[in-house]
Amino acid sequence: MATISRLSTPSHAASVSSTLKPRSAQPKILIGFYRSSDFNAKVSSSKLAVRSNPALRGPLVVKCSKADGNGTPVKRTVLHDLYEKEGQSPWYDNLCRPVTDLLPLIASGVRGKDIEAAYWELVVKDIQDACKLFEPIYDQTNAADGYVSVEVSPRLADETKGTVDAAKWLHKVVDRRNVYIKIPATAACVPSIKDVISLGISVNVTLIFSLSRYEAVIDAYLDGLEASGLNDLSKVTSVASFFVSRVDTLIDKKLEKIGTPEALDLRGKAAVAQAALAYKLYQKKFSGPRWEALVKKGAKKQRLLWASTSVKNPAYPDTLYVAPLIGPDTVSTMPDQALQAFIDHGAVSRTIDSNVSEAEGVYNALEKLGIDWSDVGTQLELEGVDSFKKSFDSLLDTLQEKANSLKLVSL
Ligand SMILES: O=C(CO)[C@@H](O)[C@H](O)[C@H](O)[C@H](O)COP(=O)(O)O
């Protein structure tokens, strides 16, 4: 539910992106970005640890230096090169909070409320704390990095107005410059994106699975900027979260069903090919007279964010959804597996548009084999929304059980 981004040093950017979910009992939470420290057991300045037990919680601090607190130099990794040489921001995709951690918070502030209201109180507080942590990065990068995302309830994925209202409410209660309101790119929510952007609220558009929906998302962003009454658009920003690995998971199954040598040979190629074409579309849409008119008012491009980057098929290279998607002004959200693999043996070079004709070839060949890209997008979107809803429901159920067991919430 939350995405966090940060830089490790003023000049060396790396980012953290995280999903907030309760886990089994542990004494504390870590909002952590472990780079070299994870792999050679040294503490680096990029490590953040936030204890959730209020009694233990200290001031939130972001260290922005090339040395840790003991003066030990921070080891450079390929993540520094990703940002400095290729302009891609790596974000870490894993934040969790054990359920037991929520109990003191429930006890302190949400007595007598329904469980969803309790949930939002907890989330808003966490997001505010995280925003404070990442604010220096937001300022250092002139509102390019340092965001924390909080998603509107996935139960609203079919409601245009409900989503706009939820986004306005969340933006108001979180009340931080560097918060991204996360909205799914469902057919119902594309118009919400336009409305929310037009109100000057920055948006992380999530669950994008197809080129046609991606184009609609870009148009909603452009329409929203144009409809905004603001003279300065430089603080209204957006990322478009394009999901990658899930495309291969679904299309590979279809190719295996087709079963011909040509079909089998295309396994593991669809997702990266579609992502490369998404980048081509991004370049096209964020150029030309319409875009230039918005740039005159300070508008910033809606950056492509690669989501779902961990490799699901162990037969594939473990950097499959990171290495071929490197390009300027993009974000790569990496969970542990992808991050560790890339730091260990990832190569940094601009790859995203190095072979567009090959990507077109793969895309068209799949179509000729009967793969309907629109159907693929629809199915993945339905599954994606459903899975976000299930996580949300199960999180609320868990909270309710815990609260009931302490008799803290009266229904
Ligand atoms: O939603 C966004 C970005 O908006 C992602 O960060 C998202 O949380 C994760 O990348 C995905 O849910 C992970 O996808 P997957 O590896 O389960 O396919």
CSV table of C-alpha atoms and ligand atoms in Angstrom, one decimal:
chain,number,residue,atom,x,y,z
A,1,MET,CA,0.0,0.0,0.0
A,2,ALA,CA,2.9,2.4,0.4
A,3,THR,CA,5.8,3.3,-1.9
A,4,ILE,CA,8.8,5.1,-0.6
A,5,SER,CA,11.6,6.6,-2.5
A,6,ARG,CA,14.9,8.0,-1.3
A,7,LEU,CA,18.4,9.0,-2.3
A,8,SER,CA,21.4,7.6,-0.5
A,9,THR,CA,23.6,10.6,-0.9
A,10,PRO,CA,23.0,14.1,-2.2
A,11,SER,CA,24.7,13.3,-5.5
A,12,HIS,CA,24.2,9.6,-5.6
A,13,ALA,CA,20.6,8.6,-6.0
A,14,ALA,CA,18.9,5.4,-5.0
A,15,SER,CA,15.3,5.0,-4.0
A,16,VAL,CA,13.2,2.8,-1.8
A,17,SER,CA,9.7,1.7,-2.7
A,18,SER,CA,7.8,-0.4,-0.3
A,19,THR,CA,4.5,-2.2,0.3
A,20,LEU,CA,3.0,-1.9,3.7
A,21,LYS,CA,1.7,-5.2,5.0
A,22,PRO,CA,1.4,-6.8,8.4
A,23,ARG,CA,3.6,-9.8,9.0
A,24,SER,CA,3.8,-12.3,11.7
A,25,ALA,CA,4.9,-11.2,15.2
A,26,GLN,CA,8.2,-9.4,15.3
A,27,PRO,CA,9.4,-6.9,17.9
A,28,LYS,CA,10.0,-4.0,15.5
A,29,ILE,CA,9.6,-2.9,11.9
A,30,LEU,CA,12.4,-1.9,9.6
A,31,ILE,CA,11.9,0.5,6.8
A,32,GLY,CA,15.1,-0.6,5.3
A,33,PHE,CA,17.3,0.0,2.3
A,34,TYR,CA,20.3,-2.2,2.6
A,35,ARG,CA,22.7,-1.9,-0.2
A,36,SER,CA,26.3,-2.8,0.2
A,37,SER,CA,25.7,-3.5,3.9
A,38,ASP,CA,23.4,-6.5,3.0
A,39,PHE,CA,26.0,-8.2,1.0
A,40,ASN,CA,29.3,-7.6,2.8
A,41,ALA,CA,28.0,-7.2,6.4
A,42,LYS,CA,29.0,-3.5,6.7
A,43,VAL,CA,26.7,-0.8,7.9
A,44,SER,CA,26.1,1.8,5.2
A,45,SER,CA,24.6,5.2,5.3
A,46,SER,CA,21.7,3.9,3.2
A,47,LYS,CA,20.4,1.8,6.0
A,48,LEU,CA,17.3,3.2,7.7
A,49,ALA,CA,15.8,1.5,10.7
A,50,VAL,CA,12.6,2.9,12.3
A,51,ARG,CA,11.4,1.2,15.4
A,52,SER,CA,7.6,1.2,15.5
A,53,ASN,CA,7.3,0.7,19.3
A,54,PRO,CA,6.6,4.3,20.4
A,55,ALA,CA,8.7,3.8,23.5
A,56,LEU,CA,11.7,2.9,21.3
A,57,ARG,CA,11.0,5.3,18.4
A,58,GLY,CA,13.7,7.9,17.9
A,59,PRO,CA,13.8,10.9,15.7
A,60,LEU,CA,13.5,10.0,12.0
A,61,VAL,CA,16.8,10.8,10.3
A,62,VAL,CA,18.0,10.5,6.7
A,63,LYS,CA,21.7,10.3,6.5
A,64,CYS,CA,22.9,11.9,3.3
A,65,SER,CA,26.6,11.4,3.2
A,66,LYS,CA,29.1,9.1,1.5
A,67,ALA,CA,30.2,7.8,4.8
A,68,ASP,CA,28.3,6.0,7.6
A,69,GLY,CA,28.1,7.3,11.2
A,70,ASN,CA,31.5,5.9,11.9
A,71,GLY,CA,33.2,7.5,8.9
A,72,THR,CA,33.4,4.3,7.0
A,73,PRO,CA,33.0,5.1,3.3
A,74,VAL,CA,29.9,3.7,1.7
A,75,LYS,CA,30.6,1.2,-1.0
A,76,ARG,CA,29.3,2.2,-4.4
A,77,THR,CA,27.1,-0.2,-6.1
A,78,VAL,CA,25.6,-0.4,-9.6
A,79,LEU,CA,22.6,1.4,-8.2
A,80,HIS,CA,24.6,4.6,-8.0
A,81,ASP,CA,25.6,4.1,-11.7
A,82,LEU,CA,22.0,3.5,-12.6
A,83,TYR,CA,21.0,6.9,-11.4
A,84,GLU,CA,24.2,8.9,-12.2
A,85,LYS,CA,24.9,7.4,-15.6
A,86,GLU,CA,21.5,6.3,-16.9
A,87,GLY,CA,19.1,8.5,-15.0
A,88,GLN,CA,17.0,5.7,-13.7
A,89,SER,CA,15.9,5.8,-10.0
A,90,PRO,CA,16.0,2.4,-8.3
A,91,TRP,CA,13.3,2.1,-5.7
A,92,TYR,CA,13.2,-0.7,-3.1
A,93,ASP,CA,9.8,-2.6,-3.0
A,94,ASN,CA,9.4,-4.1,0.4
A,95,LEU,CA,8.1,-2.5,3.6
A,96,CYS,CA,6.3,-4.4,6.2
A,97,ARG,CA,4.9,-3.8,9.6
A,98,PRO,CA,4.2,-6.8,11.9
A,99,VAL,CA,0.7,-6.9,13.2
A,100,THR,CA,1.9,-6.9,16.8
A,101,ASP,CA,3.4,-3.5,16.0
A,102,LEU,CA,0.0,-2.1,15.3
A,103,LEU,CA,-1.4,-3.0,18.7
A,104,PRO,CA,0.0,-0.1,20.8
A,105,LEU,CA,-1.1,2.3,18.1
A,106,ILE,CA,-4.6,0.8,18.1
A,107,ALA,CA,-4.6,1.0,21.9
A,108,SER,CA,-3.5,4.6,21.8
A,109,GLY,CA,-5.8,6.2,19.3
A,110,VAL,CA,-8.4,4.2,17.6
A,111,ARG,CA,-10.6,2.8,20.4
A,112,GLY,CA,-14.3,2.7,19.4
A,113,LYS,CA,-13.8,3.1,15.6
A,114,ASP,CA,-14.6,0.7,12.9
A,115,ILE,CA,-11.6,-1.2,11.7
A,116,GLU,CA,-11.2,0.5,8.3
A,117,ALA,CA,-11.1,3.9,10.1
A,118,ALA,CA,-8.5,2.5,12.4
A,119,TYR,CA,-6.5,1.2,9.4
A,120,TRP,CA,-6.5,4.7,7.8
A,121,GLU,CA,-5.4,6.3,11.0
A,122,LEU,CA,-2.4,4.0,11.2
A,123,VAL,CA,-1.6,4.3,7.5
A,124,VAL,CA,-1.8,8.1,7.6
A,125,LYS,CA,0.6,8.3,10.5
A,126,ASP,CA,3.1,5.9,8.9
A,127,ILE,CA,2.9,7.8,5.6
A,128,GLN,CA,3.5,11.1,7.3
A,129,ASP,CA,6.6,9.7,9.1
A,130,ALA,CA,7.9,8.2,5.9
A,131,CYS,CA,7.3,11.5,4.1
A,132,LYS,CA,9.3,13.3,6.7
A,133,LEU,CA,12.1,10.8,6.2
A,134,PHE,CA,12.2,11.3,2.5
A,135,GLU,CA,11.6,15.1,2.4
A,136,PRO,CA,15.3,16.0,2.1
A,137,ILE,CA,15.5,13.8,-1.0
A,138,TYR,CA,12.4,15.5,-2.5
A,139,ASP,CA,14.0,18.9,-1.9
A,140,GLN,CA,17.5,17.9,-3.2
A,141,THR,CA,16.0,16.5,-6.4
A,142,ASN,CA,13.6,19.3,-7.0
A,143,ALA,CA,10.5,17.1,-6.5
A,144,ALA,CA,11.9,14.3,-8.8
A,145,ASP,CA,12.5,11.6,-6.1
A,146,GLY,CA,11.8,11.2,-2.4
A,147,TYR,CA,8.1,10.3,-2.7
A,148,VAL,CA,6.0,8.1,-0.5
A,149,SER,CA,2.9,6.6,-2.1
A,150,VAL,CA,-0.4,5.7,-0.4
A,151,GLU,CA,-3.1,3.9,-2.3
A,152,VAL,CA,-6.7,4.7,-2.2
A,153,SER,CA,-8.9,1.8,-1.1
A,154,PRO,CA,-8.8,-0.9,-3.8
A,155,ARG,CA,-12.5,-1.4,-3.1
A,156,LEU,CA,-13.0,1.8,-5.1
A,157,ALA,CA,-11.3,0.5,-8.3
A,158,ASP,CA,-14.7,0.7,-10.1
A,159,GLU,CA,-15.7,4.1,-8.8
A,160,THR,CA,-14.7,7.2,-10.6
A,161,LYS,CA,-16.1,9.8,-8.1
A,162,GLY,CA,-15.4,7.6,-5.0
A,163,THR,CA,-11.7,7.4,-6.1
A,164,VAL,CA,-11.5,11.2,-6.6
A,165,ASP,CA,-13.1,11.8,-3.2
A,166,ALA,CA,-10.7,9.3,-1.5
A,167,ALA,CA,-7.7,10.8,-3.2
A,168,LYS,CA,-8.7,14.3,-2.1
A,169,TRP,CA,-9.3,13.1,1.5
A,170,LEU,CA,-6.0,11.2,1.7
A,171,HIS,CA,-4.0,14.1,0.2
A,172,LYS,CA,-5.6,16.5,2.8
A,173,VAL,CA,-5.1,14.3,5.8
A,174,VAL,CA,-1.5,13.2,5.0
A,175,ASP,CA,-0.7,16.9,4.2
A,176,ARG,CA,2.8,16.3,2.9
A,177,ARG,CA,4.4,17.7,-0.2
A,178,ASN,CA,6.1,14.5,-1.2
A,179,VAL,CA,3.1,12.1,-1.0
A,180,TYR,CA,1.9,10.3,-4.1
A,181,ILE,CA,-1.7,9.2,-4.1
A,182,LYS,CA,-1.8,5.9,-5.8
A,183,ILE,CA,-4.7,5.2,-8.1
A,184,PRO,CA,-5.3,2.1,-10.2
A,185,ALA,CA,-5.4,2.5,-14.0
A,186,THR,CA,-8.8,0.8,-14.3
A,187,ALA,CA,-11.3,2.1,-16.9
A,188,ALA,CA,-13.3,3.8,-14.1
A,189,CYS,CA,-10.3,5.4,-12.5
A,190,VAL,CA,-8.7,6.9,-15.6
A,191,PRO,CA,-11.1,9.9,-15.5
A,192,SER,CA,-10.3,10.1,-11.7
A,193,ILE,CA,-6.6,10.5,-12.6
A,194,LYS,CA,-7.4,13.5,-14.7
A,195,ASP,CA,-9.6,15.1,-12.0
A,196,VAL,CA,-7.1,14.5,-9.2
A,197,ILE,CA,-4.2,15.9,-11.3
A,198,SER,CA,-6.2,18.9,-12.2
A,199,LEU,CA,-6.5,19.6,-8.4
A,200,GLY,CA,-2.8,19.8,-8.2
A,201,ILE,CA,-2.4,16.4,-6.4
A,202,SER,CA,0.5,14.2,-7.5
A,203,VAL,CA,-0.4,10.7,-8.5
A,204,ASN,CA,1.2,7.2,-8.8
A,205,VAL,CA,-0.9,5.4,-11.4
A,206,THR,CA,-0.7,1.7,-10.6
A,207,LEU,CA,-1.7,-1.6,-12.3
A,208,ILE,CA,-0.9,-0.7,-15.9
A,209,PHE,CA,-0.6,-3.8,-18.1
A,210,SER,CA,-1.2,-2.7,-21.7
A,211,LEU,CA,-0.1,0.0,-24.2
A,212,SER,CA,-3.6,1.1,-24.9
A,213,ARG,CA,-4.4,1.7,-21.2
A,214,TYR,CA,-1.0,3.3,-20.8
A,215,GLU,CA,-1.8,5.8,-23.5
A,216,ALA,CA,-5.1,6.6,-21.8
A,217,VAL,CA,-3.2,7.2,-18.5
A,218,ILE,CA,-0.8,9.6,-20.2
A,219,ASP,CA,-3.7,11.5,-21.8
A,220,ALA,CA,-5.4,11.7,-18.4
A,221,TYR,CA,-2.3,13.2,-17.0
A,222,LEU,CA,-2.0,15.7,-19.8
A,223,ASP,CA,-5.7,16.6,-19.7
A,224,GLY,CA,-5.4,17.1,-15.9
A,225,LEU,CA,-2.4,19.4,-16.2
A,226,GLU,CA,-4.3,21.4,-18.9
A,227,ALA,CA,-7.4,21.6,-16.8
A,228,SER,CA,-5.5,22.8,-13.7
A,229,GLY,CA,-5.8,26.5,-13.0
A,230,LEU,CA,-2.2,26.5,-11.6
A,231,ASN,CA,0.3,28.9,-13.2
A,232,ASP,CA,3.2,26.8,-11.9
A,233,LEU,CA,2.8,23.0,-12.7
A,234,SER,CA,6.3,22.0,-11.4
A,235,LYS,CA,5.0,20.5,-8.2
A,236,VAL,CA,2.3,18.4,-9.8
A,237,THR,CA,4.0,15.2,-10.7
A,238,SER,CA,3.1,11.6,-11.6
A,239,VAL,CA,4.6,8.1,-12.2
A,240,ALA,CA,2.9,5.5,-14.4
A,241,SER,CA,3.5,2.1,-12.8
A,242,PHE,CA,3.8,-0.4,-15.7
A,243,PHE,CA,3.8,-4.0,-14.5
A,244,VAL,CA,6.3,-6.3,-16.2
A,245,SER,CA,6.8,-9.9,-15.1
A,246,ARG,CA,3.1,-10.7,-14.8
A,247,VAL,CA,2.8,-10.2,-18.6
A,248,ASP,CA,5.3,-13.1,-19.2
A,249,THR,CA,3.6,-15.3,-16.6
A,250,LEU,CA,0.3,-15.1,-18.5
A,251,ILE,CA,1.6,-15.1,-22.1
A,252,ASP,CA,4.0,-17.9,-21.4
A,253,LYS,CA,1.1,-20.1,-20.4
A,254,LYS,CA,-0.7,-19.2,-23.6
A,255,LEU,CA,2.4,-19.9,-25.7
A,256,GLU,CA,2.8,-23.3,-24.0
A,257,LYS,CA,-0.7,-24.1,-24.9
A,258,ILE,CA,0.0,-23.2,-28.6
A,259,GLY,CA,3.0,-25.4,-28.3
A,260,THR,CA,4.7,-24.8,-31.7
A,261,PRO,CA,8.5,-24.3,-31.8
A,262,GLU,CA,7.9,-20.6,-32.8
A,263,ALA,CA,5.5,-20.1,-29.9
A,264,LEU,CA,7.8,-21.8,-27.4
A,265,ASP,CA,10.7,-19.7,-28.6
A,266,LEU,CA,8.8,-16.5,-27.7
A,267,ARG,CA,8.5,-17.4,-24.0
A,268,GLY,CA,10.0,-14.9,-21.7
A,269,LYS,CA,10.1,-12.1,-24.3
A,270,ALA,CA,6.7,-10.5,-24.3
A,271,ALA,CA,7.0,-8.4,-21.1
A,272,VAL,CA,10.2,-6.7,-22.0
A,273,ALA,CA,9.1,-6.2,-25.6
A,274,GLN,CA,5.9,-4.5,-24.4
A,275,ALA,CA,7.8,-2.4,-21.8
A,276,ALA,CA,10.2,-1.2,-24.6
A,277,LEU,CA,7.2,-0.1,-26.7
A,278,ALA,CA,5.7,1.7,-23.6
A,279,TYR,CA,8.9,3.7,-23.4
A,280,LYS,CA,8.7,4.5,-27.1
A,281,LEU,CA,5.1,5.8,-26.5
A,282,TYR,CA,6.3,7.8,-23.5
A,283,GLN,CA,8.9,9.5,-25.7
A,284,LYS,CA,6.3,10.3,-28.4
A,285,LYS,CA,3.6,11.6,-26.0
A,286,PHE,CA,6.0,13.8,-24.0
A,287,SER,CA,7.2,15.7,-27.0
A,288,GLY,CA,5.6,18.0,-29.6
A,289,PRO,CA,3.6,21.2,-29.3
A,290,ARG,CA,1.0,20.0,-26.8
A,291,TRP,CA,3.7,18.9,-24.4
A,292,GLU,CA,5.9,22.0,-25.0
A,293,ALA,CA,3.0,24.3,-24.1
A,294,LEU,CA,2.8,22.5,-20.7
A,295,VAL,CA,6.5,22.6,-20.2
A,296,LYS,CA,6.3,26.4,-20.4
A,297,LYS,CA,4.2,26.3,-17.2
A,298,GLY,CA,6.8,24.1,-15.5
A,299,ALA,CA,5.1,20.7,-16.2
A,300,LYS,CA,7.2,17.5,-15.6
A,301,LYS,CA,7.0,14.3,-17.6
A,302,GLN,CA,5.0,11.5,-16.0
A,303,ARG,CA,7.8,9.0,-15.5
A,304,LEU,CA,7.5,5.4,-16.3
A,305,LEU,CA,7.9,3.2,-13.2
A,306,TRP,CA,8.7,-0.5,-13.8
A,307,ALA,CA,6.7,-2.6,-11.3
A,308,SER,CA,6.6,-6.4,-10.8
A,309,THR,CA,10.3,-6.7,-11.6
A,310,SER,CA,11.1,-10.0,-9.8
A,311,VAL,CA,11.5,-13.0,-12.0
A,312,LYS,CA,8.8,-15.6,-11.4
A,313,ASN,CA,10.2,-18.4,-13.7
A,314,PRO,CA,13.5,-19.7,-12.2
A,315,ALA,CA,14.6,-20.7,-15.7
A,316,TYR,CA,15.0,-17.1,-16.7
A,317,PRO,CA,17.9,-14.8,-15.8
A,318,ASP,CA,17.3,-13.2,-12.4
A,319,THR,CA,17.8,-9.6,-13.8
A,320,LEU,CA,15.4,-10.2,-16.7
A,321,TYR,CA,13.0,-7.4,-15.7
A,322,VAL,CA,15.6,-4.9,-14.6
A,323,ALA,CA,18.6,-5.0,-17.0
A,324,PRO,CA,16.7,-4.5,-20.3
A,325,LEU,CA,14.6,-1.7,-18.9
A,326,ILE,CA,17.2,0.9,-18.1
A,327,GLY,CA,16.6,4.4,-19.5
A,328,PRO,CA,16.6,8.0,-18.5
A,329,ASP,CA,13.8,9.4,-16.4
A,330,THR,CA,12.5,6.0,-15.4
A,331,VAL,CA,12.1,4.3,-12.1
A,332,SER,CA,12.7,0.7,-11.4
A,333,THR,CA,11.0,-0.7,-8.3
A,334,MET,CA,12.9,-3.7,-7.1
A,335,PRO,CA,11.9,-6.2,-4.4
A,336,ASP,CA,14.8,-8.0,-2.6
A,337,GLN,CA,15.3,-10.7,-5.1
A,338,ALA,CA,15.7,-8.3,-8.1
A,339,LEU,CA,17.7,-5.8,-6.1
A,340,GLN,CA,20.2,-8.4,-4.8
A,341,ALA,CA,20.6,-10.0,-8.2
A,342,PHE,CA,21.2,-6.6,-9.9
A,343,ILE,CA,23.7,-5.4,-7.4
A,344,ASP,CA,25.5,-8.7,-7.6
A,345,HIS,CA,25.8,-9.0,-11.4
A,346,GLY,CA,23.7,-6.4,-13.1
A,347,ALA,CA,25.3,-4.3,-15.9
A,348,VAL,CA,24.4,-0.7,-16.2
A,349,SER,CA,23.8,0.6,-19.7
A,350,ARG,CA,21.0,2.2,-21.5
A,351,THR,CA,19.0,-0.7,-22.8
A,352,ILE,CA,15.3,0.4,-22.9
A,353,ASP,CA,15.5,1.8,-26.5
A,354,SER,CA,18.5,-0.1,-27.8
A,355,ASN,CA,16.5,-2.4,-29.9
A,356,VAL,CA,13.0,-1.1,-30.5
A,357,SER,CA,12.6,-2.9,-33.8
A,358,GLU,CA,13.3,-6.3,-32.1
A,359,ALA,CA,10.6,-5.4,-29.5
A,360,GLU,CA,8.2,-4.5,-32.3
A,361,GLY,CA,9.0,-7.8,-34.0
A,362,VAL,CA,8.2,-9.8,-30.8
A,363,TYR,CA,5.0,-7.9,-30.1
A,364,ASN,CA,3.8,-8.4,-33.7
A,365,ALA,CA,4.9,-12.1,-33.8
A,366,LEU,CA,2.9,-12.7,-30.6
A,367,GLU,CA,-0.2,-11.1,-32.2
A,368,LYS,CA,0.2,-13.3,-35.3
A,369,LEU,CA,0.2,-16.3,-33.0
A,370,GLY,CA,-3.2,-15.3,-31.7
A,371,ILE,CA,-2.1,-13.5,-28.5
A,372,ASP,CA,-4.6,-10.7,-28.0
A,373,TRP,CA,-2.8,-7.9,-26.1
A,374,SER,CA,-6.0,-6.3,-25.1
A,375,ASP,CA,-7.3,-9.5,-23.5
A,376,VAL,CA,-4.0,-9.9,-21.7
A,377,GLY,CA,-4.3,-6.4,-20.3
A,378,THR,CA,-7.9,-6.9,-19.2
A,379,GLN,CA,-7.2,-10.3,-17.5
A,380,LEU,CA,-4.1,-9.0,-15.7
A,381,GLU,CA,-5.9,-5.9,-14.6
A,382,LEU,CA,-8.8,-7.9,-13.2
A,383,GLU,CA,-6.4,-10.2,-11.4
A,384,GLY,CA,-4.3,-7.3,-10.1
A,385,VAL,CA,-7.3,-5.4,-8.7
A,386,ASP,CA,-8.6,-8.6,-7.2
A,387,SER,CA,-5.3,-9.3,-5.5
A,388,PHE,CA,-5.0,-5.7,-4.1
A,389,LYS,CA,-8.6,-6.1,-2.7
A,390,LYS,CA,-7.8,-9.5,-1.2
A,391,SER,CA,-4.7,-8.1,0.5
A,392,PHE,CA,-6.7,-5.1,1.8
A,393,ASP,CA,-9.5,-7.4,3.1
A,394,SER,CA,-7.1,-9.8,4.7
A,395,LEU,CA,-5.2,-6.9,6.4
A,396,LEU,CA,-8.5,-5.5,7.8
A,397,ASP,CA,-9.5,-9.0,8.9
A,398,THR,CA,-6.2,-9.5,10.7
A,399,LEU,CA,-6.5,-6.1,12.4
A,400,GLN,CA,-10.1,-6.9,13.4
A,401,GLU,CA,-9.0,-10.2,14.9
A,402,LYS,CA,-6.2,-8.6,16.9
A,403,ALA,CA,-8.4,-5.7,18.0
A,404,ASN,CA,-11.2,-8.1,19.0
A,405,SER,CA,-8.8,-10.2,21.0
A,406,LEU,CA,-7.9,-7.1,23.0
A,407,LYS,CA,-11.5,-5.9,23.0
A,408,LEU,CA,-10.3,-2.5,21.7
A,409,VAL,CA,-12.7,-1.8,18.9
A,410,SER,CA,-16.4,-1.6,19.6
A,411,LEU,CA,-18.6,-2.5,16.6
B,1,LIG,O1,2.1,-1.0,-7.2
B,1,LIG,C1,3.3,-0.8,-7.5
B,1,LIG,C2,3.8,0.4,-8.0
B,1,LIG,O2,2.8,1.3,-8.1
B,1,LIG,C3,4.3,-1.9,-7.2
B,1,LIG,O3,5.3,-1.3,-6.4
B,1,LIG,C4,3.8,-3.1,-6.6
B,1,LIG,O4,3.6,-2.8,-5.3
B,1,LIG,C5,4.7,-4.3,-6.8
B,1,LIG,O5,5.7,-4.0,-7.7
B,1,LIG,C6,3.9,-5.4,-7.4
B,1,LIG,O6,2.8,-5.6,-6.7
B,1,LIG,C7,4.8,-6.6,-7.3
B,1,LIG,O7,4.3,-7.4,-8.4
B,1,LIG,P1,4.6,-8.9,-8.5
B,1,LIG,O8,6.0,-9.1,-8.3
B,1,LIG,O9,3.8,-9.6,-7.4
B,1,LIG,O10,4.1,-9.3,-9.8
